[in-house]
């Protein structure tokens, strides 16, 4: 039964490509690259108008009424992960280029930088919906909830990000996983769960002994736990 749904998902991908005549992978990558450069230069309005909003508009026009699940993936591993999830749910799925999800992520990020915190949430959520195991998107949405002191929502997203990093982070790199662990450590600290926070930061340092952020937070956790202990 799963094979049947897997074949159906692949057929949907090819059919979608033929019908929508989507921009080439190179064109999409170029748009995202230019958007990223403008974000670094803090040219927020310009990147929205020239790159991010047009990509989002194209996606919604082309795929907004698509039947079945829509995913955005980068590479075979992520694509097969999402198609397998769709097959388990017995639903058809379309796997598109990751650039569309990046457009939503970048719009959320830019809106936060522009001080439009509340308006950023749906775009970050859309990025996660399109790429549900992407650790970068999950961490950014987790940080959104963290800033609102919505600790359980943030913790759940950081846990998903850690798992996503285990599955998708390129071999030999640890930044995505360490960011998720630091996020979990921050939430545990705010909840007064210092032993769990310490574990998260020590795990970061096992992955990269030079992680200065984790080292600083670990010192803070140790001091906070000592301060919280009743004096005799």
JSON list of N, CA and C in Angstrom, two decimals, residues 13 35 46 70 72 83 99 103 112-113 119 122 154 224:
[
{"chain": "A", "resi": 13, "resn": "UNK", "atom": "N", "xyz": [4.45, 14.96, -8.52]},
{"chain": "A", "resi": 13, "resn": "UNK", "atom": "CA", "xyz": [5.58, 15.87, -8.68]},
{"chain": "A", "resi": 13, "resn": "UNK", "atom": "C", "xyz": [5.80, 16.18, -10.16]},
{"chain": "A", "resi": 35, "resn": "UNK", "atom": "N", "xyz": [18.31, 37.84, -2.20]},
{"chain": "A", "resi": 35, "resn": "UNK", "atom": "CA", "xyz": [17.54, 38.25, -1.03]},
{"chain": "A", "resi": 35, "resn": "UNK", "atom": "C", "xyz": [18.40, 38.19, 0.23]},
{"chain": "A", "resi": 46, "resn": "UNK", "atom": "N", "xyz": [13.64, 46.63, 0.14]},
{"chain": "A", "resi": 46, "resn": "UNK", "atom": "CA", "xyz": [14.08, 46.29, -1.21]},
{"chain": "A", "resi": 46, "resn": "UNK", "atom": "C", "xyz": [14.05, 44.78, -1.43]},
{"chain": "A", "resi": 70, "resn": "UNK", "atom": "N", "xyz": [1.94, 19.72, 0.19]},
{"chain": "A", "resi": 70, "resn": "UNK", "atom": "CA", "xyz": [3.00, 20.40, -0.54]},
{"chain": "A", "resi": 70, "resn": "UNK", "atom": "C", "xyz": [4.21, 20.53, 0.38]},
{"chain": "A", "resi": 72, "resn": "UNK", "atom": "N", "xyz": [8.59, 21.44, 0.50]},
{"chain": "A", "resi": 72, "resn": "UNK", "atom": "CA", "xyz": [9.76, 22.02, -0.15]},
{"chain": "A", "resi": 72, "resn": "UNK", "atom": "C", "xyz": [11.00, 21.36, 0.43]},
{"chain": "A", "resi": 83, "resn": "UNK", "atom": "N", "xyz": [8.16, 12.60, 1.39]},
{"chain": "A", "resi": 83, "resn": "UNK", "atom": "CA", "xyz": [7.29, 11.72, 0.61]},
{"chain": "A", "resi": 83, "resn": "UNK", "atom": "C", "xyz": [6.91, 10.48, 1.40]},
{"chain": "A", "resi": 99, "resn": "UNK", "atom": "N", "xyz": [13.58, 26.74, -2.26]},
{"chain": "A", "resi": 99, "resn": "UNK", "atom": "CA", "xyz": [13.59, 28.20, -2.32]},
{"chain": "A", "resi": 99, "resn": "UNK", "atom": "C", "xyz": [12.26, 28.82, -1.92]},
{"chain": "A", "resi": 103, "resn": "UNK", "atom": "N", "xyz": [11.70, 31.60, 1.00]},
{"chain": "A", "resi": 103, "resn": "UNK", "atom": "CA", "xyz": [11.07, 32.91, 0.81]},
{"chain": "A", "resi": 103, "resn": "UNK", "atom": "C", "xyz": [10.17, 33.24, 1.99]},
{"chain": "A", "resi": 112, "resn": "UNK", "atom": "N", "xyz": [10.50, 40.50, 11.48]},
{"chain": "A", "resi": 112, "resn": "UNK", "atom": "CA", "xyz": [10.99, 40.61, 12.86]},
{"chain": "A", "resi": 112, "resn": "UNK", "atom": "C", "xyz": [12.04, 41.72, 12.95]},
{"chain": "A", "resi": 113, "resn": "UNK", "atom": "N", "xyz": [12.95, 41.74, 11.99]},
{"chain": "A", "resi": 113, "resn": "UNK", "atom": "CA", "xyz": [13.99, 42.78, 11.99]},
{"chain": "A", "resi": 113, "resn": "UNK", "atom": "C", "xyz": [13.38, 44.17, 11.83]},
{"chain": "A", "resi": 119, "resn": "UNK", "atom": "N", "xyz": [3.34, 40.04, 12.90]},
{"chain": "A", "resi": 119, "resn": "UNK", "atom": "CA", "xyz": [3.11, 39.78, 11.48]},
{"chain": "A", "resi": 119, "resn": "UNK", "atom": "C", "xyz": [4.04, 38.70, 10.94]},
{"chain": "A", "resi": 122, "resn": "UNK", "atom": "N", "xyz": [2.94, 34.05, 10.86]},
{"chain": "A", "resi": 122, "resn": "UNK", "atom": "CA", "xyz": [2.38, 33.16, 9.83]},
{"chain": "A", "resi": 122, "resn": "UNK", "atom": "C", "xyz": [3.38, 32.78, 8.75]},
{"chain": "A", "resi": 154, "resn": "UNK", "atom": "N", "xyz": [7.98, 26.73, 22.37]},
{"chain": "A", "resi": 154, "resn": "UNK", "atom": "CA", "xyz": [9.37, 26.89, 21.94]},
{"chain": "A", "resi": 154, "resn": "UNK", "atom": "C", "xyz": [10.14, 25.59, 22.13]},
{"chain": "A", "resi": 224, "resn": "UNK", "atom": "N", "xyz": [23.30, 30.20, 38.47]},
{"chain": "A", "resi": 224, "resn": "UNK", "atom": "CA", "xyz": [21.88, 30.36, 38.79]},
{"chain": "A", "resi": 224, "resn": "UNK", "atom": "C", "xyz": [21.40, 29.23, 39.70]}
]
